[in-house]
Amino acid sequence: MSGLFRTILGITLFALAGCNGAAIDSPPPAEVGQAEVVQPIATEAARPAPTPTQVLTPPPPPEPIGPTTFLYDGQLTQGGWIRGQAPGGTVSATLGGQALVLNEEGYFFAAFDRDAGPSATLVARLQDGRTVESPMTVSPRKWNIERINLARPRGKASEAFMVRRRPELAQINAARKADAPSEGWRQDFIWPVKGRISGRFGNQRIYAGVPGSYHSGIDIATGRSGTPYVAPADGVVTLATKKPFSLEGYLLIIDHGNGLNSAFLHNSKIVVSEGDMVKQGQYIGNIGSTGSATGPHLHWGLKWRNSRLDPLLFTGPMN
Ligand SMILES: [Zn+2]
């Protein structure tokens, strides 16, 4: 039994050694008539004589490291997200046709917009030409829709307003596309501040059949202005306005890497500067009511690329 085991083990080890370029270490091919002299050992006899073709063939590529299929975890629902690892040997991967960014170990982040459809598929293209697909169901949410039998308010679309607004939007778009180097996207997010949730993500009013824009973040009220709040995850500050924007007031944007970023609106004070690297839990600003706000609160918006996400699905309920 143990002899058999040794034999199998010996063959296994021999096979492994063969993968590591044994042909280069082997003696040159025996000339005709000398074979019995140079191959006295049984195991040596089992080794196929190297041929010139074998010597010239480059070693096979290393076996890909990683899972054989997609591994992921997260919140598979509208406004939710997934974090996972692509199959070993993945050259490129997509979710719903959108290219994913993989880190060195093949880890990725992806998310589902507030209005995402009921299904999505992860697709990996492997270095050996194969394709691995992982379909998933994205559950719908029951958004709080309020129907109002009045015409939609006209808003501030005057030309005078837009003259001020356009450069603000340009700064916001640039900050959200900064693509800063951060691994904050790999962390479990924490609440920036605790208080009463005074507005939920996704709420929407429909004015006489015409939908208004939905609430793009979560509102947290502590009952007063000036309450400090912290970074929900590591990141890089990509916008810290020096003056209040017309709607957002003092606005702070933090890039968590891999296309994921947080915006904090209506600050009374921002205590970090553009380019700063912040750590999860670090004090970054104070709640206020600057810009378009009816009272002091923190509006926290989360985006992955162009998808708007529900912060509640990153932190879990507030305890
Ligand atoms: Zn809000």
mmCIF file of C-alpha atoms and ligand atoms in Angstrom:
data_model
loop_
_atom_site.group_PDB
_atom_site.id
_atom_site.type_symbol
_atom_site.label_atom_id
_atom_site.label_comp_id
_atom_site.label_asym_id
_atom_site.label_seq_id
_atom_site.Cartn_x
_atom_site.Cartn_y
_atom_site.Cartn_z
ATOM 1 C CA MET A 1 0.000 0.000 0.000
ATOM 2 C CA SER A 2 2.674 2.447 1.065
ATOM 3 C CA GLY A 3 4.866 1.247 -1.794
ATOM 4 C CA LEU A 4 2.059 1.957 -4.230
ATOM 5 C CA PHE A 5 1.589 5.379 -2.685
ATOM 6 C CA ARG A 6 5.283 6.119 -3.062
ATOM 7 C CA THR A 7 5.152 5.077 -6.682
ATOM 8 C CA ILE A 8 2.177 7.344 -7.382
ATOM 9 C CA LEU A 9 3.846 10.160 -5.491
ATOM 10 C CA GLY A 10 7.037 9.613 -7.433
ATOM 11 C CA ILE A 11 5.196 9.850 -10.734
ATOM 12 C CA THR A 12 3.336 12.939 -9.545
ATOM 13 C CA LEU A 13 6.533 14.684 -8.505
ATOM 14 C CA PHE A 14 8.160 13.676 -11.742
ATOM 15 C CA ALA A 15 5.237 15.126 -13.707
ATOM 16 C CA LEU A 16 5.472 18.401 -11.786
ATOM 17 C CA ALA A 17 9.209 18.584 -12.377
ATOM 18 C CA GLY A 18 8.496 18.054 -16.074
ATOM 19 C CA CYS A 19 6.282 21.176 -16.087
ATOM 20 C CA ASN A 20 9.113 23.265 -14.727
ATOM 21 C CA GLY A 21 11.273 22.990 -17.786
ATOM 22 C CA ALA A 22 12.826 19.535 -17.123
ATOM 23 C CA ALA A 23 13.725 19.368 -20.796
ATOM 24 C CA ILE A 24 16.420 21.996 -20.238
ATOM 25 C CA ASP A 25 17.987 20.035 -17.313
ATOM 26 C CA SER A 26 17.810 16.678 -19.111
ATOM 27 C CA PRO A 27 20.874 15.041 -20.576
ATOM 28 C CA PRO A 28 21.194 15.476 -24.304
ATOM 29 C CA PRO A 29 19.387 12.836 -26.403
ATOM 30 C CA ALA A 30 21.256 9.534 -26.243
ATOM 31 C CA GLU A 31 22.888 8.542 -29.444
ATOM 32 C CA VAL A 32 21.866 5.304 -31.075
ATOM 33 C CA GLY A 33 23.557 2.336 -29.411
ATOM 34 C CA GLN A 34 24.277 4.127 -26.124
ATOM 35 C CA ALA A 35 20.764 4.173 -24.698
ATOM 36 C CA GLU A 36 21.263 1.191 -22.374
ATOM 37 C CA VAL A 37 24.447 2.678 -20.952
ATOM 38 C CA VAL A 38 23.117 6.131 -20.047
ATOM 39 C CA GLN A 39 19.682 5.032 -18.781
ATOM 40 C CA PRO A 40 20.375 2.429 -16.071
ATOM 41 C CA ILE A 41 17.623 3.629 -13.670
ATOM 42 C CA ALA A 42 14.029 2.572 -14.171
ATOM 43 C CA THR A 43 12.563 6.049 -13.557
ATOM 44 C CA GLU A 44 14.965 7.541 -16.031
ATOM 45 C CA ALA A 45 13.756 5.015 -18.610
ATOM 46 C CA ALA A 46 10.177 6.242 -18.071
ATOM 47 C CA ARG A 47 11.165 9.748 -19.038
ATOM 48 C CA PRO A 48 10.494 10.391 -22.719
ATOM 49 C CA ALA A 49 13.615 11.394 -24.548
ATOM 50 C CA PRO A 50 13.509 15.147 -25.190
ATOM 51 C CA THR A 51 13.174 16.105 -28.797
ATOM 52 C CA PRO A 52 14.392 19.363 -30.354
ATOM 53 C CA THR A 53 10.739 20.474 -30.551
ATOM 54 C CA GLN A 54 10.357 20.175 -26.759
ATOM 55 C CA VAL A 55 13.510 22.142 -26.123
ATOM 56 C CA LEU A 56 12.317 25.031 -28.319
ATOM 57 C CA THR A 57 8.738 25.124 -26.957
ATOM 58 C CA PRO A 58 8.342 27.910 -24.360
ATOM 59 C CA PRO A 59 7.067 26.760 -20.962
ATOM 60 C CA PRO A 60 3.261 26.800 -20.687
ATOM 61 C CA PRO A 61 1.754 29.959 -19.088
ATOM 62 C CA PRO A 62 1.341 29.673 -15.305
ATOM 63 C CA GLU A 63 -1.978 28.269 -14.135
ATOM 64 C CA PRO A 64 -4.339 31.220 -13.420
ATOM 65 C CA ILE A 65 -4.745 31.926 -9.706
ATOM 66 C CA GLY A 66 -8.247 32.621 -8.418
ATOM 67 C CA PRO A 67 -11.742 31.137 -8.332
ATOM 68 C CA THR A 68 -13.190 29.218 -11.291
ATOM 69 C CA THR A 69 -16.289 31.421 -11.376
ATOM 70 C CA PHE A 70 -17.389 34.849 -10.091
ATOM 71 C CA LEU A 71 -17.498 35.120 -6.300
ATOM 72 C CA TYR A 72 -19.441 38.084 -4.948
ATOM 73 C CA ASP A 73 -21.484 39.454 -2.103
ATOM 74 C CA GLY A 74 -23.614 42.552 -1.664
ATOM 75 C CA GLN A 75 -27.112 43.985 -2.060
ATOM 76 C CA LEU A 76 -28.652 42.750 -5.294
ATOM 77 C CA THR A 77 -31.377 45.353 -5.506
ATOM 78 C CA GLN A 78 -32.052 48.764 -7.056
ATOM 79 C CA GLY A 79 -29.637 51.272 -5.508
ATOM 80 C CA GLY A 80 -27.477 48.380 -4.222
ATOM 81 C CA TRP A 81 -24.023 47.052 -4.995
ATOM 82 C CA ILE A 82 -21.798 43.997 -5.298
ATOM 83 C CA ARG A 83 -18.186 43.405 -4.415
ATOM 84 C CA GLY A 84 -16.375 40.301 -5.535
ATOM 85 C CA GLN A 85 -13.603 38.469 -7.320
ATOM 86 C CA ALA A 86 -13.472 37.571 -10.991
ATOM 87 C CA PRO A 87 -12.478 34.057 -12.117
ATOM 88 C CA GLY A 88 -8.741 33.306 -12.249
ATOM 89 C CA GLY A 89 -7.247 34.193 -15.613
ATOM 90 C CA THR A 90 -9.816 36.918 -16.339
ATOM 91 C CA VAL A 91 -8.581 39.361 -18.956
ATOM 92 C CA SER A 92 -11.652 41.643 -18.841
ATOM 93 C CA ALA A 93 -15.026 41.627 -17.094
ATOM 94 C CA THR A 94 -18.321 43.463 -17.479
ATOM 95 C CA LEU A 95 -21.607 43.878 -15.635
ATOM 96 C CA GLY A 96 -24.559 44.675 -17.885
ATOM 97 C CA GLY A 97 -22.076 45.594 -20.601
ATOM 98 C CA GLN A 98 -20.191 48.077 -18.383
ATOM 99 C CA ALA A 99 -16.464 47.331 -18.094
ATOM 100 C CA LEU A 100 -15.324 46.562 -14.546
ATOM 101 C CA VAL A 101 -11.991 47.606 -13.053
ATOM 102 C CA LEU A 102 -10.189 44.618 -11.500
ATOM 103 C CA ASN A 103 -7.408 45.045 -8.976
ATOM 104 C CA GLU A 104 -4.310 42.806 -8.968
ATOM 105 C CA GLU A 105 -6.151 39.931 -7.272
ATOM 106 C CA GLY A 106 -9.174 40.284 -9.562
ATOM 107 C CA TYR A 107 -11.396 42.045 -6.996
ATOM 108 C CA PHE A 108 -14.012 44.427 -8.340
ATOM 109 C CA PHE A 109 -16.911 46.678 -7.329
ATOM 110 C CA ALA A 110 -20.140 47.244 -9.232
ATOM 111 C CA ALA A 111 -23.540 48.721 -8.415
ATOM 112 C CA PHE A 112 -27.163 48.966 -9.527
ATOM 113 C CA ASP A 113 -28.787 52.303 -10.290
ATOM 114 C CA ARG A 114 -32.017 53.350 -8.547
ATOM 115 C CA ASP A 115 -33.841 52.494 -11.791
ATOM 116 C CA ALA A 116 -31.843 49.348 -12.685
ATOM 117 C CA GLY A 117 -33.674 46.552 -14.510
ATOM 118 C CA PRO A 118 -34.645 43.194 -12.911
ATOM 119 C CA SER A 119 -31.573 41.236 -14.027
ATOM 120 C CA ALA A 120 -27.911 41.684 -14.859
ATOM 121 C CA THR A 121 -25.073 39.402 -15.931
ATOM 122 C CA LEU A 122 -21.421 39.384 -14.958
ATOM 123 C CA VAL A 123 -19.257 38.314 -17.887
ATOM 124 C CA ALA A 124 -15.551 37.464 -17.758
ATOM 125 C CA ARG A 125 -13.338 36.849 -20.748
ATOM 126 C CA LEU A 126 -10.467 34.528 -19.788
ATOM 127 C CA GLN A 127 -6.912 34.435 -21.124
ATOM 128 C CA ASP A 128 -7.543 31.006 -22.681
ATOM 129 C CA GLY A 129 -10.413 32.480 -24.723
ATOM 130 C CA ARG A 130 -13.260 31.056 -22.647
ATOM 131 C CA THR A 131 -16.131 33.189 -21.334
ATOM 132 C CA VAL A 132 -17.646 32.806 -17.860
ATOM 133 C CA GLU A 133 -21.135 34.237 -17.272
ATOM 134 C CA SER A 134 -22.893 34.752 -13.960
ATOM 135 C CA PRO A 135 -26.503 35.953 -14.287
ATOM 136 C CA MET A 136 -28.184 37.566 -11.284
ATOM 137 C CA THR A 137 -31.568 38.908 -10.260
ATOM 138 C CA VAL A 138 -31.801 42.555 -9.176
ATOM 139 C CA SER A 139 -34.841 42.956 -6.940
ATOM 140 C CA PRO A 140 -37.095 45.989 -7.415
ATOM 141 C CA ARG A 141 -37.714 48.483 -4.586
ATOM 142 C CA LYS A 142 -40.988 50.054 -3.532
ATOM 143 C CA TRP A 143 -40.064 53.717 -3.760
ATOM 144 C CA ASN A 144 -42.079 56.266 -1.856
ATOM 145 C CA ILE A 145 -43.909 58.023 -4.703
ATOM 146 C CA GLU A 146 -46.070 60.996 -3.811
ATOM 147 C CA ARG A 147 -48.626 62.068 -6.394
ATOM 148 C CA ILE A 148 -49.546 65.740 -6.284
ATOM 149 C CA ASN A 149 -52.374 67.192 -8.318
ATOM 150 C CA LEU A 150 -50.485 70.403 -9.091
ATOM 151 C CA ALA A 151 -48.212 71.461 -11.914
ATOM 152 C CA ARG A 152 -44.514 70.886 -11.283
ATOM 153 C CA PRO A 153 -42.796 73.985 -9.835
ATOM 154 C CA ARG A 154 -40.761 75.721 -12.526
ATOM 155 C CA GLY A 155 -37.551 75.622 -10.514
ATOM 156 C CA LYS A 156 -34.621 77.928 -11.049
ATOM 157 C CA ALA A 157 -34.012 77.369 -14.745
ATOM 158 C CA SER A 158 -33.633 81.067 -15.599
ATOM 159 C CA GLU A 159 -30.646 82.069 -17.708
ATOM 160 C CA ALA A 160 -29.277 84.142 -14.826
ATOM 161 C CA PHE A 161 -29.339 81.046 -12.621
ATOM 162 C CA MET A 162 -27.733 78.845 -15.273
ATOM 163 C CA VAL A 163 -24.860 81.302 -15.704
ATOM 164 C CA ARG A 164 -24.006 80.608 -12.070
ATOM 165 C CA ARG A 165 -24.961 76.952 -12.197
ATOM 166 C CA ARG A 166 -22.960 75.684 -15.196
ATOM 167 C CA PRO A 167 -19.492 76.102 -13.653
ATOM 168 C CA GLU A 168 -20.766 74.474 -10.444
ATOM 169 C CA LEU A 169 -22.006 71.444 -12.399
ATOM 170 C CA ALA A 170 -18.695 71.273 -14.259
ATOM 171 C CA GLN A 171 -16.799 71.142 -10.932
ATOM 172 C CA ILE A 172 -19.153 68.478 -9.544
ATOM 173 C CA ASN A 173 -18.818 66.316 -12.663
ATOM 174 C CA ALA A 174 -15.033 66.626 -12.663
ATOM 175 C CA ALA A 175 -14.833 65.714 -8.962
ATOM 176 C CA ARG A 176 -17.050 62.653 -9.438
ATOM 177 C CA LYS A 177 -14.958 61.434 -12.360
ATOM 178 C CA ALA A 178 -11.594 62.038 -10.671
ATOM 179 C CA ASP A 179 -10.884 58.311 -10.271
ATOM 180 C CA ALA A 180 -8.571 58.834 -7.293
ATOM 181 C CA PRO A 181 -6.413 55.957 -6.047
ATOM 182 C CA SER A 182 -8.278 54.635 -3.011
ATOM 183 C CA GLU A 183 -9.324 51.223 -1.710
ATOM 184 C CA GLY A 184 -12.204 52.667 0.324
ATOM 185 C CA TRP A 185 -14.610 50.736 -1.948
ATOM 186 C CA ARG A 186 -13.419 47.524 -0.277
ATOM 187 C CA GLN A 187 -14.532 48.621 3.201
ATOM 188 C CA ASP A 188 -17.790 48.148 5.089
ATOM 189 C CA PHE A 189 -19.185 51.675 5.226
ATOM 190 C CA ILE A 190 -20.114 53.364 8.513
ATOM 191 C CA TRP A 191 -22.654 56.133 9.159
ATOM 192 C CA PRO A 192 -21.036 59.582 8.837
ATOM 193 C CA VAL A 193 -23.291 60.757 11.681
ATOM 194 C CA LYS A 194 -26.291 59.350 13.489
ATOM 195 C CA GLY A 195 -29.601 61.135 13.859
ATOM 196 C CA ARG A 196 -33.105 61.144 12.464
ATOM 197 C CA ILE A 197 -33.433 60.049 8.838
ATOM 198 C CA SER A 198 -35.438 62.990 7.518
ATOM 199 C CA GLY A 199 -35.378 61.972 3.855
ATOM 200 C CA ARG A 200 -34.850 58.598 2.224
ATOM 201 C CA PHE A 201 -33.118 57.745 -1.026
ATOM 202 C CA GLY A 202 -35.365 57.350 -4.073
ATOM 203 C CA ASN A 203 -38.414 59.303 -2.841
ATOM 204 C CA GLN A 204 -40.147 61.057 -5.683
ATOM 205 C CA ARG A 205 -43.022 63.433 -6.340
ATOM 206 C CA ILE A 206 -45.170 63.232 -9.422
ATOM 207 C CA TYR A 207 -46.814 66.559 -10.275
ATOM 208 C CA ALA A 208 -50.015 66.116 -12.271
ATOM 209 C CA GLY A 209 -48.511 63.070 -13.952
ATOM 210 C CA VAL A 210 -45.086 64.663 -14.538
ATOM 211 C CA PRO A 211 -42.342 63.038 -12.420
ATOM 212 C CA GLY A 212 -40.021 65.359 -10.547
ATOM 213 C CA SER A 213 -36.451 64.249 -9.884
ATOM 214 C CA TYR A 214 -36.126 61.676 -7.102
ATOM 215 C CA HIS A 215 -34.227 62.232 -3.862
ATOM 216 C CA SER A 216 -30.643 61.318 -4.733
ATOM 217 C CA GLY A 217 -29.309 60.603 -1.243
ATOM 218 C CA ILE A 218 -30.210 60.147 2.395
ATOM 219 C CA ASP A 219 -30.892 63.070 4.759
ATOM 220 C CA ILE A 220 -29.735 62.840 8.363
ATOM 221 C CA ALA A 221 -30.855 65.500 10.849
ATOM 222 C CA THR A 222 -29.377 65.882 14.317
ATOM 223 C CA GLY A 223 -31.675 68.717 15.357
ATOM 224 C CA ARG A 224 -29.000 71.386 15.181
ATOM 225 C CA SER A 225 -26.429 72.955 12.888
ATOM 226 C CA GLY A 226 -22.723 72.355 13.485
ATOM 227 C CA THR A 227 -22.773 68.631 14.371
ATOM 228 C CA PRO A 228 -19.474 67.093 13.233
ATOM 229 C CA TYR A 229 -19.538 64.105 10.887
ATOM 230 C CA VAL A 230 -16.940 61.603 9.679
ATOM 231 C CA ALA A 231 -15.855 59.836 6.483
ATOM 232 C CA PRO A 232 -17.934 56.650 5.944
ATOM 233 C CA ALA A 233 -14.916 54.980 4.271
ATOM 234 C CA ASP A 234 -11.376 55.826 3.184
ATOM 235 C CA GLY A 235 -11.049 58.149 0.239
ATOM 236 C CA VAL A 236 -9.523 61.175 -1.419
ATOM 237 C CA VAL A 237 -11.139 64.636 -1.259
ATOM 238 C CA THR A 238 -11.922 65.632 -4.850
ATOM 239 C CA LEU A 239 -14.092 68.701 -4.093
ATOM 240 C CA ALA A 240 -14.265 70.965 -1.036
ATOM 241 C CA THR A 241 -15.973 74.170 -2.113
ATOM 242 C CA LYS A 242 -14.612 77.466 -0.807
ATOM 243 C CA LYS A 243 -17.988 79.135 -1.260
ATOM 244 C CA PRO A 244 -21.509 77.705 -1.104
ATOM 245 C CA PHE A 245 -22.920 76.284 -4.341
ATOM 246 C CA SER A 246 -26.402 77.461 -5.301
ATOM 247 C CA LEU A 247 -28.193 74.192 -4.417
ATOM 248 C CA GLU A 248 -25.642 72.068 -2.501
ATOM 249 C CA GLY A 249 -24.267 74.874 -0.317
ATOM 250 C CA TYR A 250 -20.788 74.011 0.981
ATOM 251 C CA LEU A 251 -20.190 70.757 -0.846
ATOM 252 C CA LEU A 252 -17.671 68.002 -0.065
ATOM 253 C CA ILE A 253 -16.983 65.080 -2.414
ATOM 254 C CA ILE A 254 -14.883 62.063 -1.411
ATOM 255 C CA ASP A 255 -13.678 59.508 -3.972
ATOM 256 C CA HIS A 256 -13.550 55.964 -2.536
ATOM 257 C CA GLY A 257 -11.863 54.555 -5.677
ATOM 258 C CA ASN A 258 -13.129 52.191 -8.402
ATOM 259 C CA GLY A 259 -15.748 54.746 -9.536
ATOM 260 C CA LEU A 260 -17.492 54.998 -6.137
ATOM 261 C CA ASN A 261 -17.861 58.409 -4.465
ATOM 262 C CA SER A 262 -19.751 60.228 -1.710
ATOM 263 C CA ALA A 263 -21.151 63.763 -1.787
ATOM 264 C CA PHE A 264 -22.000 65.636 1.426
ATOM 265 C CA LEU A 265 -24.262 68.665 0.993
ATOM 266 C CA HIS A 266 -25.330 71.724 3.001
ATOM 267 C CA ASN A 267 -22.231 71.795 5.271
ATOM 268 C CA SER A 268 -21.785 74.650 7.711
ATOM 269 C CA LYS A 269 -18.058 73.883 7.626
ATOM 270 C CA ILE A 270 -15.616 71.629 5.741
ATOM 271 C CA VAL A 271 -12.368 70.788 7.555
ATOM 272 C CA VAL A 272 -10.490 68.918 4.798
ATOM 273 C CA SER A 273 -8.984 70.148 1.526
ATOM 274 C CA GLU A 274 -8.928 68.879 -2.041
ATOM 275 C CA GLY A 275 -6.263 66.207 -2.470
ATOM 276 C CA ASP A 276 -6.395 65.113 1.189
ATOM 277 C CA MET A 277 -6.510 61.381 1.839
ATOM 278 C CA VAL A 278 -9.070 60.692 4.552
ATOM 279 C CA LYS A 279 -9.535 57.579 6.670
ATOM 280 C CA GLN A 280 -12.798 55.935 7.609
ATOM 281 C CA GLY A 281 -14.082 57.601 10.791
ATOM 282 C CA GLN A 282 -12.044 60.784 10.302
ATOM 283 C CA TYR A 283 -13.799 64.088 11.092
ATOM 284 C CA ILE A 284 -14.347 65.858 7.764
ATOM 285 C CA GLY A 285 -17.040 68.504 8.245
ATOM 286 C CA ASN A 286 -20.024 69.913 10.113
ATOM 287 C CA ILE A 287 -23.720 69.653 9.300
ATOM 288 C CA GLY A 288 -25.492 72.839 8.186
ATOM 289 C CA SER A 289 -28.225 74.246 5.986
ATOM 290 C CA THR A 290 -26.245 76.091 3.320
ATOM 291 C CA GLY A 291 -27.629 76.016 -0.225
ATOM 292 C CA SER A 292 -31.155 74.781 -0.851
ATOM 293 C CA ALA A 293 -32.140 73.282 2.521
ATOM 294 C CA THR A 294 -35.134 73.861 4.757
ATOM 295 C CA GLY A 295 -33.221 73.069 7.938
ATOM 296 C CA PRO A 296 -29.849 71.745 9.132
ATOM 297 C CA HIS A 297 -29.180 68.206 7.866
ATOM 298 C CA LEU A 298 -26.529 66.156 6.128
ATOM 299 C CA HIS A 299 -27.508 65.026 2.640
ATOM 300 C CA TRP A 300 -25.253 62.068 1.784
ATOM 301 C CA GLY A 301 -25.326 60.967 -1.843
ATOM 302 C CA LEU A 302 -23.451 57.929 -3.195
ATOM 303 C CA LYS A 303 -22.661 57.286 -6.831
ATOM 304 C CA TRP A 304 -20.882 54.551 -8.760
ATOM 305 C CA ARG A 305 -20.051 56.085 -12.134
ATOM 306 C CA ASN A 306 -23.479 57.239 -13.381
ATOM 307 C CA SER A 307 -25.524 55.040 -11.038
ATOM 308 C CA ARG A 308 -27.145 56.635 -7.984
ATOM 309 C CA LEU A 309 -27.066 54.387 -4.936
ATOM 310 C CA ASP A 310 -28.815 54.108 -1.585
ATOM 311 C CA PRO A 311 -26.376 54.788 1.300
ATOM 312 C CA LEU A 312 -28.606 52.733 3.606
ATOM 313 C CA LEU A 313 -27.628 49.629 1.600
ATOM 314 C CA PHE A 314 -23.959 50.282 2.395
ATOM 315 C CA THR A 315 -24.233 50.933 6.130
ATOM 316 C CA GLY A 316 -27.208 48.825 7.211
ATOM 317 C CA PRO A 317 -29.850 50.321 9.506
ATOM 318 C CA MET A 318 -28.837 52.982 12.005
ATOM 319 C CA ASN A 319 -28.659 51.593 15.533
HETATM 320 ZN ZN ZN B 1 -31.389 65.374 0.690
#
